[in-house]
Amino acid sequence: VGKWHLGNTIKERGTPRDHGFDVNIGGSHWGAVDTHFYPFTNGEKSPPPNLTGASKGDYLTNHLTKETISLIRRFRSDPFFIVLSHYAVHTPIESQQHLFKKFDEKRKKN
């Protein structure tokens, strides 16, 4: 689930499914997104694939976490391996407004 970035194009076998994963949510040959807020693109790159249920205001980190929890619940009675890699380690550096305010206030106190 999430950021992938092994292979530069689909032709180079650049998706998780090309590397043995049965499920791919959000992984593509892009190593970053245009924006971490829905629709997760400003038109330069395609949005991450196979994201369902995302809507206006959704933050990609939260959405990928929800998708991962859903997969854990779905496969809980079977052995499985899951990888969750958030896109937030890459630019653009964006935050949800309530978290920005929280940590900005904390910074000002110190």
PDB file of N, CA and C in Angstrom:
ATOM      1  N   VAL A   1       0.857  -1.166   0.000  1.00  0.00           N
ATOM      2  CA  VAL A   1       0.000   0.000   0.000  1.00  0.00           C
ATOM      3  C   VAL A   1       0.901   1.225   0.000  1.00  0.00           C
ATOM      4  N   GLY A   2       0.666   2.122  -0.949  1.00  0.00           N
ATOM      5  CA  GLY A   2       1.378   3.385  -0.953  1.00  0.00           C
ATOM      6  C   GLY A   2       2.538   3.461  -1.917  1.00  0.00           C
ATOM      7  N   LYS A   3       3.461   4.345  -1.572  1.00  0.00           N
ATOM      8  CA  LYS A   3       4.624   4.656  -2.406  1.00  0.00           C
ATOM      9  C   LYS A   3       5.379   3.390  -2.784  1.00  0.00           C
ATOM     10  N   TRP A   4       5.810   3.329  -4.009  1.00  0.00           N
ATOM     11  CA  TRP A   4       6.527   2.163  -4.484  1.00  0.00           C
ATOM     12  C   TRP A   4       7.870   2.581  -5.044  1.00  0.00           C
ATOM     13  N   HIS A   5       7.979   2.885  -6.286  1.00  0.00           N
ATOM     14  CA  HIS A   5       9.155   3.456  -6.929  1.00  0.00           C
ATOM     15  C   HIS A   5      10.293   2.463  -7.158  1.00  0.00           C
ATOM     16  N   LEU A   6       9.960   1.282  -7.621  1.00  0.00           N
ATOM     17  CA  LEU A   6      10.961   0.341  -8.130  1.00  0.00           C
ATOM     18  C   LEU A   6      10.693   0.194  -9.612  1.00  0.00           C
ATOM     19  N   GLY A   7      11.514   0.788 -10.428  1.00  0.00           N
ATOM     20  CA  GLY A   7      11.291   0.818 -11.866  1.00  0.00           C
ATOM     21  C   GLY A   7      10.750   2.166 -12.259  1.00  0.00           C
ATOM     22  N   ASN A   8      11.227   2.689 -13.377  1.00  0.00           N
ATOM     23  CA  ASN A   8      10.836   4.033 -13.787  1.00  0.00           C
ATOM     24  C   ASN A   8       9.601   4.081 -14.657  1.00  0.00           C
ATOM     25  N   THR A   9       9.222   2.974 -15.239  1.00  0.00           N
ATOM     26  CA  THR A   9       8.018   2.952 -16.069  1.00  0.00           C
ATOM     27  C   THR A   9       7.300   1.632 -15.876  1.00  0.00           C
ATOM     28  N   ILE A  10       6.060   1.593 -16.290  1.00  0.00           N
ATOM     29  CA  ILE A  10       5.294   0.353 -16.233  1.00  0.00           C
ATOM     30  C   ILE A  10       5.994  -0.715 -17.071  1.00  0.00           C
ATOM     31  N   LYS A  11       6.580  -0.333 -18.188  1.00  0.00           N
ATOM     32  CA  LYS A  11       7.258  -1.296 -19.055  1.00  0.00           C
ATOM     33  C   LYS A  11       8.446  -1.954 -18.364  1.00  0.00           C
ATOM     34  N   GLU A  12       9.033  -1.267 -17.383  1.00  0.00           N
ATOM     35  CA  GLU A  12      10.168  -1.825 -16.647  1.00  0.00           C
ATOM     36  C   GLU A  12       9.706  -2.664 -15.453  1.00  0.00           C
ATOM     37  N   ARG A  13       8.459  -3.087 -15.482  1.00  0.00           N
ATOM     38  CA  ARG A  13       7.922  -3.864 -14.366  1.00  0.00           C
ATOM     39  C   ARG A  13       7.989  -3.040 -13.091  1.00  0.00           C
ATOM     40  N   GLY A  14       7.370  -1.867 -13.152  1.00  0.00           N
ATOM     41  CA  GLY A  14       7.501  -0.907 -12.076  1.00  0.00           C
ATOM     42  C   GLY A  14       6.377  -0.866 -11.063  1.00  0.00           C
ATOM     43  N   THR A  15       5.579  -1.911 -10.913  1.00  0.00           N
ATOM     44  CA  THR A  15       4.504  -1.895  -9.924  1.00  0.00           C
ATOM     45  C   THR A  15       4.688  -3.037  -8.923  1.00  0.00           C
ATOM     46  N   PRO A  16       4.073  -2.932  -7.750  1.00  0.00           N
ATOM     47  CA  PRO A  16       4.180  -4.006  -6.764  1.00  0.00           C
ATOM     48  C   PRO A  16       3.733  -5.374  -7.295  1.00  0.00           C
ATOM     49  N   ARG A  17       2.708  -5.384  -8.109  1.00  0.00           N
ATOM     50  CA  ARG A  17       2.233  -6.668  -8.653  1.00  0.00           C
ATOM     51  C   ARG A  17       3.302  -7.334  -9.515  1.00  0.00           C
ATOM     52  N   ASP A  18       4.149  -6.530 -10.144  1.00  0.00           N
ATOM     53  CA  ASP A  18       5.245  -7.075 -10.939  1.00  0.00           C
ATOM     54  C   ASP A  18       6.322  -7.715 -10.062  1.00  0.00           C
ATOM     55  N   HIS A  19       6.264  -7.463  -8.772  1.00  0.00           N
ATOM     56  CA  HIS A  19       7.268  -7.972  -7.841  1.00  0.00           C
ATOM     57  C   HIS A  19       6.676  -8.963  -6.848  1.00  0.00           C
ATOM     58  N   GLY A  20       5.535  -9.551  -7.185  1.00  0.00           N
ATOM     59  CA  GLY A  20       4.990 -10.643  -6.398  1.00  0.00           C
ATOM     60  C   GLY A  20       3.888 -10.302  -5.418  1.00  0.00           C
ATOM     61  N   PHE A  21       3.503  -9.048  -5.297  1.00  0.00           N
ATOM     62  CA  PHE A  21       2.405  -8.705  -4.401  1.00  0.00           C
ATOM     63  C   PHE A  21       1.073  -9.008  -5.087  1.00  0.00           C
ATOM     64  N   ASP A  22       0.135  -9.542  -4.326  1.00  0.00           N
ATOM     65  CA  ASP A  22      -1.183  -9.871  -4.869  1.00  0.00           C
ATOM     66  C   ASP A  22      -2.094  -8.655  -4.959  1.00  0.00           C
ATOM     67  N   VAL A  23      -1.870  -7.673  -4.116  1.00  0.00           N
ATOM     68  CA  VAL A  23      -2.713  -6.487  -4.059  1.00  0.00           C
ATOM     69  C   VAL A  23      -1.823  -5.257  -4.174  1.00  0.00           C
ATOM     70  N   ASN A  24      -2.262  -4.296  -4.943  1.00  0.00           N
ATOM     71  CA  ASN A  24      -1.552  -3.017  -5.075  1.00  0.00           C
ATOM     72  C   ASN A  24      -2.543  -1.879  -4.913  1.00  0.00           C
ATOM     73  N   ILE A  25      -2.360  -1.122  -3.859  1.00  0.00           N
ATOM     74  CA  ILE A  25      -3.186   0.062  -3.654  1.00  0.00           C
ATOM     75  C   ILE A  25      -2.238   1.250  -3.547  1.00  0.00           C
ATOM     76  N   GLY A  26      -2.260   2.103  -4.540  1.00  0.00           N
ATOM     77  CA  GLY A  26      -1.489   3.335  -4.497  1.00  0.00           C
ATOM     78  C   GLY A  26      -0.061   3.250  -4.991  1.00  0.00           C
ATOM     79  N   GLY A  27       0.413   2.079  -5.382  1.00  0.00           N
ATOM     80  CA  GLY A  27       1.796   1.938  -5.827  1.00  0.00           C
ATOM     81  C   GLY A  27       1.925   2.036  -7.334  1.00  0.00           C
ATOM     82  N   SER A  28       2.828   2.882  -7.800  1.00  0.00           N
ATOM     83  CA  SER A  28       3.077   3.021  -9.227  1.00  0.00           C
ATOM     84  C   SER A  28       4.552   3.309  -9.430  1.00  0.00           C
ATOM     85  N   HIS A  29       4.929   3.585 -10.648  1.00  0.00           N
ATOM     86  CA  HIS A  29       6.329   3.902 -10.913  1.00  0.00           C
ATOM     87  C   HIS A  29       6.691   5.318 -10.469  1.00  0.00           C
ATOM     88  N   TRP A  30       5.690   6.132 -10.129  1.00  0.00           N
ATOM     89  CA  TRP A  30       5.978   7.463  -9.594  1.00  0.00           C
ATOM     90  C   TRP A  30       6.444   7.319  -8.164  1.00  0.00           C
ATOM     91  N   GLY A  31       7.482   8.030  -7.789  1.00  0.00           N
ATOM     92  CA  GLY A  31       7.970   7.993  -6.418  1.00  0.00           C
ATOM     93  C   GLY A  31       7.364   9.065  -5.539  1.00  0.00           C
ATOM     94  N   ALA A  32       6.559   9.938  -6.114  1.00  0.00           N
ATOM     95  CA  ALA A  32       5.961  11.033  -5.358  1.00  0.00           C
ATOM     96  C   ALA A  32       4.622  11.399  -5.980  1.00  0.00           C
ATOM     97  N   VAL A  33       3.875  12.210  -5.267  1.00  0.00           N
ATOM     98  CA  VAL A  33       2.604  12.720  -5.787  1.00  0.00           C
ATOM     99  C   VAL A  33       2.713  14.232  -5.938  1.00  0.00           C
ATOM    100  N   ASP A  34       1.807  14.804  -6.709  1.00  0.00           N
ATOM    101  CA  ASP A  34       1.779  16.260  -6.890  1.00  0.00           C
ATOM    102  C   ASP A  34       1.308  16.967  -5.623  1.00  0.00           C
ATOM    103  N   THR A  35       0.369  16.348  -4.935  1.00  0.00           N
ATOM    104  CA  THR A  35      -0.185  16.903  -3.697  1.00  0.00           C
ATOM    105  C   THR A  35      -0.663  15.749  -2.823  1.00  0.00           C
ATOM    106  N   HIS A  36      -0.622  15.945  -1.516  1.00  0.00           N
ATOM    107  CA  HIS A  36      -1.064  14.916  -0.576  1.00  0.00           C
ATOM    108  C   HIS A  36      -2.553  15.039  -0.261  1.00  0.00           C
ATOM    109  N   PHE A  37      -3.226  15.961  -0.916  1.00  0.00           N
ATOM    110  CA  PHE A  37      -4.662  16.145  -0.726  1.00  0.00           C
ATOM    111  C   PHE A  37      -5.416  15.705  -1.974  1.00  0.00           C
ATOM    112  N   TYR A  38      -6.604  15.129  -1.751  1.00  0.00           N
ATOM    113  CA  TYR A  38      -7.424  14.644  -2.860  1.00  0.00           C
ATOM    114  C   TYR A  38      -7.603  15.753  -3.886  1.00  0.00           C
ATOM    115  N   PRO A  39      -7.460  15.463  -5.161  1.00  0.00           N
ATOM    116  CA  PRO A  39      -7.357  14.163  -5.829  1.00  0.00           C
ATOM    117  C   PRO A  39      -5.930  13.632  -5.977  1.00  0.00           C
ATOM    118  N   PHE A  40      -4.996  14.145  -5.173  1.00  0.00           N
ATOM    119  CA  PHE A  40      -3.613  13.662  -5.118  1.00  0.00           C
ATOM    120  C   PHE A  40      -2.817  13.942  -6.391  1.00  0.00           C
ATOM    121  N   THR A  41      -3.318  14.821  -7.225  1.00  0.00           N
ATOM    122  CA  THR A  41      -2.611  15.233  -8.435  1.00  0.00           C
ATOM    123  C   THR A  41      -3.026  16.643  -8.805  1.00  0.00           C
ATOM    124  N   ASN A  42      -2.124  17.360  -9.442  1.00  0.00           N
ATOM    125  CA  ASN A  42      -2.496  18.659 -10.015  1.00  0.00           C
ATOM    126  C   ASN A  42      -2.386  18.588 -11.529  1.00  0.00           C
ATOM    127  N   GLY A  43      -2.240  17.376 -12.049  1.00  0.00           N
ATOM    128  CA  GLY A  43      -2.193  17.168 -13.486  1.00  0.00           C
ATOM    129  C   GLY A  43      -0.838  16.802 -14.036  1.00  0.00           C
ATOM    130  N   GLU A  44       0.230  17.010 -13.269  1.00  0.00           N
ATOM    131  CA  GLU A  44       1.553  16.629 -13.761  1.00  0.00           C
ATOM    132  C   GLU A  44       1.733  15.110 -13.753  1.00  0.00           C
ATOM    133  N   LYS A  45       1.342  14.478 -12.680  1.00  0.00           N
ATOM    134  CA  LYS A  45       1.443  13.023 -12.553  1.00  0.00           C
ATOM    135  C   LYS A  45       0.043  12.443 -12.416  1.00  0.00           C
ATOM    136  N   SER A  46      -0.089  11.184 -12.718  1.00  0.00           N
ATOM    137  CA  SER A  46      -1.359  10.506 -12.479  1.00  0.00           C
ATOM    138  C   SER A  46      -1.509  10.281 -10.984  1.00  0.00           C
ATOM    139  N   PRO A  47      -2.744  10.270 -10.481  1.00  0.00           N
ATOM    140  CA  PRO A  47      -2.913   9.960  -9.061  1.00  0.00           C
ATOM    141  C   PRO A  47      -2.526   8.510  -8.788  1.00  0.00           C
ATOM    142  N   PRO A  48      -2.180   8.167  -7.553  1.00  0.00           N
ATOM    143  CA  PRO A  48      -1.862   6.778  -7.244  1.00  0.00           C
ATOM    144  C   PRO A  48      -3.025   5.866  -7.631  1.00  0.00           C
ATOM    145  N   PRO A  49      -2.732   4.685  -8.174  1.00  0.00           N
ATOM    146  CA  PRO A  49      -3.786   3.805  -8.669  1.00  0.00           C
ATOM    147  C   PRO A  49      -4.525   3.051  -7.554  1.00  0.00           C
ATOM    148  N   ASN A  50      -5.724   2.633  -7.872  1.00  0.00           N
ATOM    149  CA  ASN A  50      -6.523   1.721  -7.053  1.00  0.00           C
ATOM    150  C   ASN A  50      -6.926   2.279  -5.700  1.00  0.00           C
ATOM    151  N   LEU A  51      -7.003   3.598  -5.572  1.00  0.00           N
ATOM    152  CA  LEU A  51      -7.512   4.187  -4.339  1.00  0.00           C
ATOM    153  C   LEU A  51      -9.021   4.298  -4.458  1.00  0.00           C
ATOM    154  N   THR A  52      -9.724   3.737  -3.506  1.00  0.00           N
ATOM    155  CA  THR A  52     -11.175   3.782  -3.551  1.00  0.00           C
ATOM    156  C   THR A  52     -11.703   4.612  -2.386  1.00  0.00           C
ATOM    157  N   GLY A  53     -12.802   5.252  -2.608  1.00  0.00           N
ATOM    158  CA  GLY A  53     -13.479   5.970  -1.545  1.00  0.00           C
ATOM    159  C   GLY A  53     -12.863   7.287  -1.136  1.00  0.00           C
ATOM    160  N   ALA A  54     -11.853   7.762  -1.830  1.00  0.00           N
ATOM    161  CA  ALA A  54     -11.264   9.055  -1.486  1.00  0.00           C
ATOM    162  C   ALA A  54     -12.160  10.179  -1.985  1.00  0.00           C
ATOM    163  N   SER A  55     -12.186  11.274  -1.224  1.00  0.00           N
ATOM    164  CA  SER A  55     -13.023  12.399  -1.626  1.00  0.00           C
ATOM    165  C   SER A  55     -12.387  13.712  -1.191  1.00  0.00           C
ATOM    166  N   LYS A  56     -13.014  14.800  -1.570  1.00  0.00           N
ATOM    167  CA  LYS A  56     -12.490  16.136  -1.301  1.00  0.00           C
ATOM    168  C   LYS A  56     -12.114  16.271   0.181  1.00  0.00           C
ATOM    169  N   GLY A  57     -10.931  16.812   0.410  1.00  0.00           N
ATOM    170  CA  GLY A  57     -10.454  17.019   1.771  1.00  0.00           C
ATOM    171  C   GLY A  57      -9.624  15.876   2.332  1.00  0.00           C
ATOM    172  N   ASP A  58      -9.644  14.715   1.670  1.00  0.00           N
ATOM    173  CA  ASP A  58      -8.875  13.574   2.171  1.00  0.00           C
ATOM    174  C   ASP A  58      -7.374  13.824   2.040  1.00  0.00           C
ATOM    175  N   TYR A  59      -6.648  13.397   3.063  1.00  0.00           N
ATOM    176  CA  TYR A  59      -5.195  13.505   3.117  1.00  0.00           C
ATOM    177  C   TYR A  59      -4.628  12.120   2.815  1.00  0.00           C
ATOM    178  N   LEU A  60      -3.709  12.033   1.891  1.00  0.00           N
ATOM    179  CA  LEU A  60      -3.236  10.749   1.376  1.00  0.00           C
ATOM    180  C   LEU A  60      -2.698   9.826   2.467  1.00  0.00           C
ATOM    181  N   THR A  61      -1.936  10.344   3.427  1.00  0.00           N
ATOM    182  CA  THR A  61      -1.413   9.509   4.500  1.00  0.00           C
ATOM    183  C   THR A  61      -2.542   8.823   5.256  1.00  0.00           C
ATOM    184  N   ASN A  62      -3.579   9.564   5.593  1.00  0.00           N
ATOM    185  CA  ASN A  62      -4.721   8.982   6.302  1.00  0.00           C
ATOM    186  C   ASN A  62      -5.453   7.969   5.441  1.00  0.00           C
ATOM    187  N   HIS A  63      -5.604   8.289   4.162  1.00  0.00           N
ATOM    188  CA  HIS A  63      -6.328   7.377   3.273  1.00  0.00           C
ATOM    189  C   HIS A  63      -5.583   6.053   3.103  1.00  0.00           C
ATOM    190  N   LEU A  64      -4.271   6.113   2.914  1.00  0.00           N
ATOM    191  CA  LEU A  64      -3.491   4.878   2.766  1.00  0.00           C
ATOM    192  C   LEU A  64      -3.521   4.055   4.045  1.00  0.00           C
ATOM    193  N   THR A  65      -3.518   4.715   5.186  1.00  0.00           N
ATOM    194  CA  THR A  65      -3.616   3.996   6.463  1.00  0.00           C
ATOM    195  C   THR A  65      -4.953   3.280   6.573  1.00  0.00           C
ATOM    196  N   LYS A  66      -6.036   3.947   6.190  1.00  0.00           N
ATOM    197  CA  LYS A  66      -7.360   3.315   6.206  1.00  0.00           C
ATOM    198  C   LYS A  66      -7.411   2.120   5.260  1.00  0.00           C
ATOM    199  N   GLU A  67      -6.811   2.257   4.082  1.00  0.00           N
ATOM    200  CA  GLU A  67      -6.771   1.143   3.124  1.00  0.00           C
ATOM    201  C   GLU A  67      -6.009  -0.037   3.724  1.00  0.00           C
ATOM    202  N   THR A  68      -4.917   0.235   4.421  1.00  0.00           N
ATOM    203  CA  THR A  68      -4.120  -0.821   5.037  1.00  0.00           C
ATOM    204  C   THR A  68      -4.915  -1.531   6.131  1.00  0.00           C
ATOM    205  N   ILE A  69      -5.589  -0.778   6.972  1.00  0.00           N
ATOM    206  CA  ILE A  69      -6.420  -1.371   8.026  1.00  0.00           C
ATOM    207  C   ILE A  69      -7.495  -2.250   7.417  1.00  0.00           C
ATOM    208  N   SER A  70      -8.077  -1.795   6.325  1.00  0.00           N
ATOM    209  CA  SER A  70      -9.095  -2.586   5.632  1.00  0.00           C
ATOM    210  C   SER A  70      -8.526  -3.917   5.134  1.00  0.00           C
ATOM    211  N   LEU A  71      -7.316  -3.881   4.568  1.00  0.00           N
ATOM    212  CA  LEU A  71      -6.686  -5.123   4.092  1.00  0.00           C
ATOM    213  C   LEU A  71      -6.357  -6.062   5.256  1.00  0.00           C
ATOM    214  N   ILE A  72      -5.887  -5.522   6.359  1.00  0.00           N
ATOM    215  CA  ILE A  72      -5.590  -6.355   7.538  1.00  0.00           C
ATOM    216  C   ILE A  72      -6.856  -7.056   8.005  1.00  0.00           C
ATOM    217  N   ARG A  73      -7.947  -6.337   8.058  1.00  0.00           N
ATOM    218  CA  ARG A  73      -9.225  -6.949   8.463  1.00  0.00           C
ATOM    219  C   ARG A  73      -9.678  -7.994   7.446  1.00  0.00           C
ATOM    220  N   ARG A  74      -9.498  -7.695   6.177  1.00  0.00           N
ATOM    221  CA  ARG A  74      -9.921  -8.610   5.109  1.00  0.00           C
ATOM    222  C   ARG A  74      -9.162  -9.933   5.134  1.00  0.00           C
ATOM    223  N   PHE A  75      -7.864  -9.871   5.423  1.00  0.00           N
ATOM    224  CA  PHE A  75      -7.026 -11.068   5.366  1.00  0.00           C
ATOM    225  C   PHE A  75      -6.645 -11.605   6.749  1.00  0.00           C
ATOM    226  N   ARG A  76      -7.315 -11.148   7.799  1.00  0.00           N
ATOM    227  CA  ARG A  76      -6.888 -11.491   9.161  1.00  0.00           C
ATOM    228  C   ARG A  76      -6.888 -12.983   9.477  1.00  0.00           C
ATOM    229  N   SER A  77      -7.650 -13.775   8.785  1.00  0.00           N
ATOM    230  CA  SER A  77      -7.667 -15.208   9.075  1.00  0.00           C
ATOM    231  C   SER A  77      -6.654 -15.991   8.240  1.00  0.00           C
ATOM    232  N   ASP A  78      -5.910 -15.329   7.389  1.00  0.00           N
ATOM    233  CA  ASP A  78      -4.889 -15.960   6.564  1.00  0.00           C
ATOM    234  C   ASP A  78      -3.540 -15.297   6.814  1.00  0.00           C
ATOM    235  N   PRO A  79      -2.454 -16.063   6.690  1.00  0.00           N
ATOM    236  CA  PRO A  79      -1.142 -15.414   6.793  1.00  0.00           C
ATOM    237  C   PRO A  79      -0.937 -14.458   5.612  1.00  0.00           C
ATOM    238  N   PHE A  80      -0.334 -13.317   5.869  1.00  0.00           N
ATOM    239  CA  PHE A  80      -0.080 -12.364   4.797  1.00  0.00           C
ATOM    240  C   PHE A  80       1.085 -11.467   5.187  1.00  0.00           C
ATOM    241  N   PHE A  81       1.620 -10.797   4.196  1.00  0.00           N
ATOM    242  CA  PHE A  81       2.672  -9.800   4.379  1.00  0.00           C
ATOM    243  C   PHE A  81       2.165  -8.522   3.761  1.00  0.00           C
ATOM    244  N   ILE A  82       2.291  -7.424   4.488  1.00  0.00           N
ATOM    245  CA  ILE A  82       1.805  -6.146   3.973  1.00  0.00           C
ATOM    246  C   ILE A  82       2.901  -5.084   4.157  1.00  0.00           C
ATOM    247  N   VAL A  83       2.993  -4.203   3.194  1.00  0.00           N
ATOM    248  CA  VAL A  83       3.926  -3.080   3.260  1.00  0.00           C
ATOM    249  C   VAL A  83       3.116  -1.800   3.104  1.00  0.00           C
ATOM    250  N   LEU A  84       3.311  -0.872   4.032  1.00  0.00           N
ATOM    251  CA  LEU A  84       2.683   0.448   3.942  1.00  0.00           C
ATOM    252  C   LEU A  84       3.798   1.477   3.856  1.00  0.00           C
ATOM    253  N   SER A  85       3.851   2.172   2.745  1.00  0.00           N
ATOM    254  CA  SER A  85       4.868   3.202   2.534  1.00  0.00           C
ATOM    255  C   SER A  85       4.169   4.507   2.190  1.00  0.00           C
ATOM    256  N   HIS A  86       4.223   5.434   3.117  1.00  0.00           N
ATOM    257  CA  HIS A  86       3.557   6.723   2.899  1.00  0.00           C
ATOM    258  C   HIS A  86       4.351   7.598   1.926  1.00  0.00           C
ATOM    259  N   TYR A  87       3.640   8.354   1.140  1.00  0.00           N
ATOM    260  CA  TYR A  87       4.245   9.297   0.205  1.00  0.00           C
ATOM    261  C   TYR A  87       4.786  10.541   0.912  1.00  0.00           C
ATOM    262  N   ALA A  88       4.406  10.765   2.146  1.00  0.00           N
ATOM    263  CA  ALA A  88       4.731  12.011   2.830  1.00  0.00           C
ATOM    264  C   ALA A  88       6.225  12.218   3.073  1.00  0.00           C
ATOM    265  N   VAL A  89       7.042  11.213   2.814  1.00  0.00           N
ATOM    266  CA  VAL A  89       8.490  11.392   2.969  1.00  0.00           C
ATOM    267  C   VAL A  89       9.074  12.236   1.847  1.00  0.00           C
ATOM    268  N   HIS A  90       8.294  12.466   0.805  1.00  0.00           N
ATOM    269  CA  HIS A  90       8.738  13.242  -0.350  1.00  0.00           C
ATOM    270  C   HIS A  90       7.984  14.564  -0.446  1.00  0.00           C
ATOM    271  N   THR A  91       8.569  15.467  -1.200  1.00  0.00           N
ATOM    272  CA  THR A  91       7.858  16.698  -1.504  1.00  0.00           C
ATOM    273  C   THR A  91       6.639  16.364  -2.345  1.00  0.00           C
ATOM    274  N   PRO A  92       5.640  17.197  -2.274  1.00  0.00           N
ATOM    275  CA  PRO A  92       5.597  18.473  -1.589  1.00  0.00           C
ATOM    276  C   PRO A  92       5.420  18.282  -0.078  1.00  0.00           C
ATOM    277  N   ILE A  93       6.002  19.178   0.705  1.00  0.00           N
ATOM    278  CA  ILE A  93       5.848  19.137   2.150  1.00  0.00           C
ATOM    279  C   ILE A  93       4.509  19.790   2.470  1.00  0.00           C
ATOM    280  N   GLU A  94       3.528  18.968   2.811  1.00  0.00           N
ATOM    281  CA  GLU A  94       2.177  19.458   3.094  1.00  0.00           C
ATOM    282  C   GLU A  94       1.677  18.794   4.368  1.00  0.00           C
ATOM    283  N   SER A  95       0.828  19.487   5.077  1.00  0.00           N
ATOM    284  CA  SER A  95       0.281  18.978   6.323  1.00  0.00           C
ATOM    285  C   SER A  95      -1.193  19.310   6.410  1.00  0.00           C
ATOM    286  N   GLN A  96      -1.886  18.531   7.209  1.00  0.00           N
ATOM    287  CA  GLN A  96      -3.251  18.898   7.519  1.00  0.00           C
ATOM    288  C   GLN A  96      -3.200  20.140   8.402  1.00  0.00           C
ATOM    289  N   GLN A  97      -4.121  21.045   8.178  1.00  0.00           N
ATOM    290  CA  GLN A  97      -4.082  22.341   8.856  1.00  0.00           C
ATOM    291  C   GLN A  97      -4.109  22.204  10.373  1.00  0.00           C
ATOM    292  N   HIS A  98      -4.917  21.301  10.915  1.00  0.00           N
ATOM    293  CA  HIS A  98      -5.004  21.178  12.377  1.00  0.00           C
ATOM    294  C   HIS A  98      -3.683  20.707  12.982  1.00  0.00           C
ATOM    295  N   LEU A  99      -2.937  19.874  12.267  1.00  0.00           N
ATOM    296  CA  LEU A  99      -1.633  19.438  12.767  1.00  0.00           C
ATOM    297  C   LEU A  99      -0.598  20.544  12.649  1.00  0.00           C
ATOM    298  N   PHE A 100      -0.673  21.303  11.579  1.00  0.00           N
ATOM    299  CA  PHE A 100       0.243  22.430  11.426  1.00  0.00           C
ATOM    300  C   PHE A 100       0.064  23.410  12.590  1.00  0.00           C
ATOM    301  N   LYS A 101      -1.174  23.743  12.886  1.00  0.00           N
ATOM    302  CA  LYS A 101      -1.453  24.683  13.969  1.00  0.00           C
ATOM    303  C   LYS A 101      -0.960  24.131  15.309  1.00  0.00           C
ATOM    304  N   LYS A 102      -1.216  22.859  15.561  1.00  0.00           N
ATOM    305  CA  LYS A 102      -0.811  22.232  16.824  1.00  0.00           C
ATOM    306  C   LYS A 102       0.700  22.349  17.037  1.00  0.00           C
ATOM    307  N   PHE A 103       1.468  21.973  16.045  1.00  0.00           N
ATOM    308  CA  PHE A 103       2.913  21.961  16.213  1.00  0.00           C
ATOM    309  C   PHE A 103       3.529  23.354  16.080  1.00  0.00           C
ATOM    310  N   ASP A 104       2.870  24.248  15.379  1.00  0.00           N
ATOM    311  CA  ASP A 104       3.353  25.613  15.302  1.00  0.00           C
ATOM    312  C   ASP A 104       3.197  26.275  16.690  1.00  0.00           C
ATOM    313  N   GLU A 105       2.076  26.023  17.348  1.00  0.00           N
ATOM    314  CA  GLU A 105       1.870  26.554  18.705  1.00  0.00           C
ATOM    315  C   GLU A 105       2.889  25.959  19.679  1.00  0.00           C
ATOM    316  N   LYS A 106       3.160  24.680  19.539  1.00  0.00           N
ATOM    317  CA  LYS A 106       4.155  24.033  20.409  1.00  0.00           C
ATOM    318  C   LYS A 106       5.538  24.635  20.189  1.00  0.00           C
ATOM    319  N   ARG A 107       5.869  24.900  18.943  1.00  0.00           N
ATOM    320  CA  ARG A 107       7.167  25.512  18.610  1.00  0.00           C
ATOM    321  C   ARG A 107       7.278  26.903  19.229  1.00  0.00           C
ATOM    322  N   LYS A 108       6.201  27.657  19.174  1.00  0.00           N
ATOM    323  CA  LYS A 108       6.220  29.019  19.719  1.00  0.00           C
ATOM    324  C   LYS A 108       6.400  29.040  21.228  1.00  0.00           C
ATOM    325  N   LYS A 109       5.934  28.025  21.921  1.00  0.00           N
ATOM    326  CA  LYS A 109       6.091  27.939  23.383  1.00  0.00           C
ATOM    327  C   LYS A 109       7.538  27.691  23.789  1.00  0.00           C
ATOM    328  N   ASN A 110       8.268  27.043  22.936  1.00  0.00           N
ATOM    329  CA  ASN A 110       9.658  26.721  23.265  1.00  0.00           C
ATOM    330  C   ASN A 110      10.519  27.788  22.715  1.00  0.00           C
TER     331      ASN A 110
END
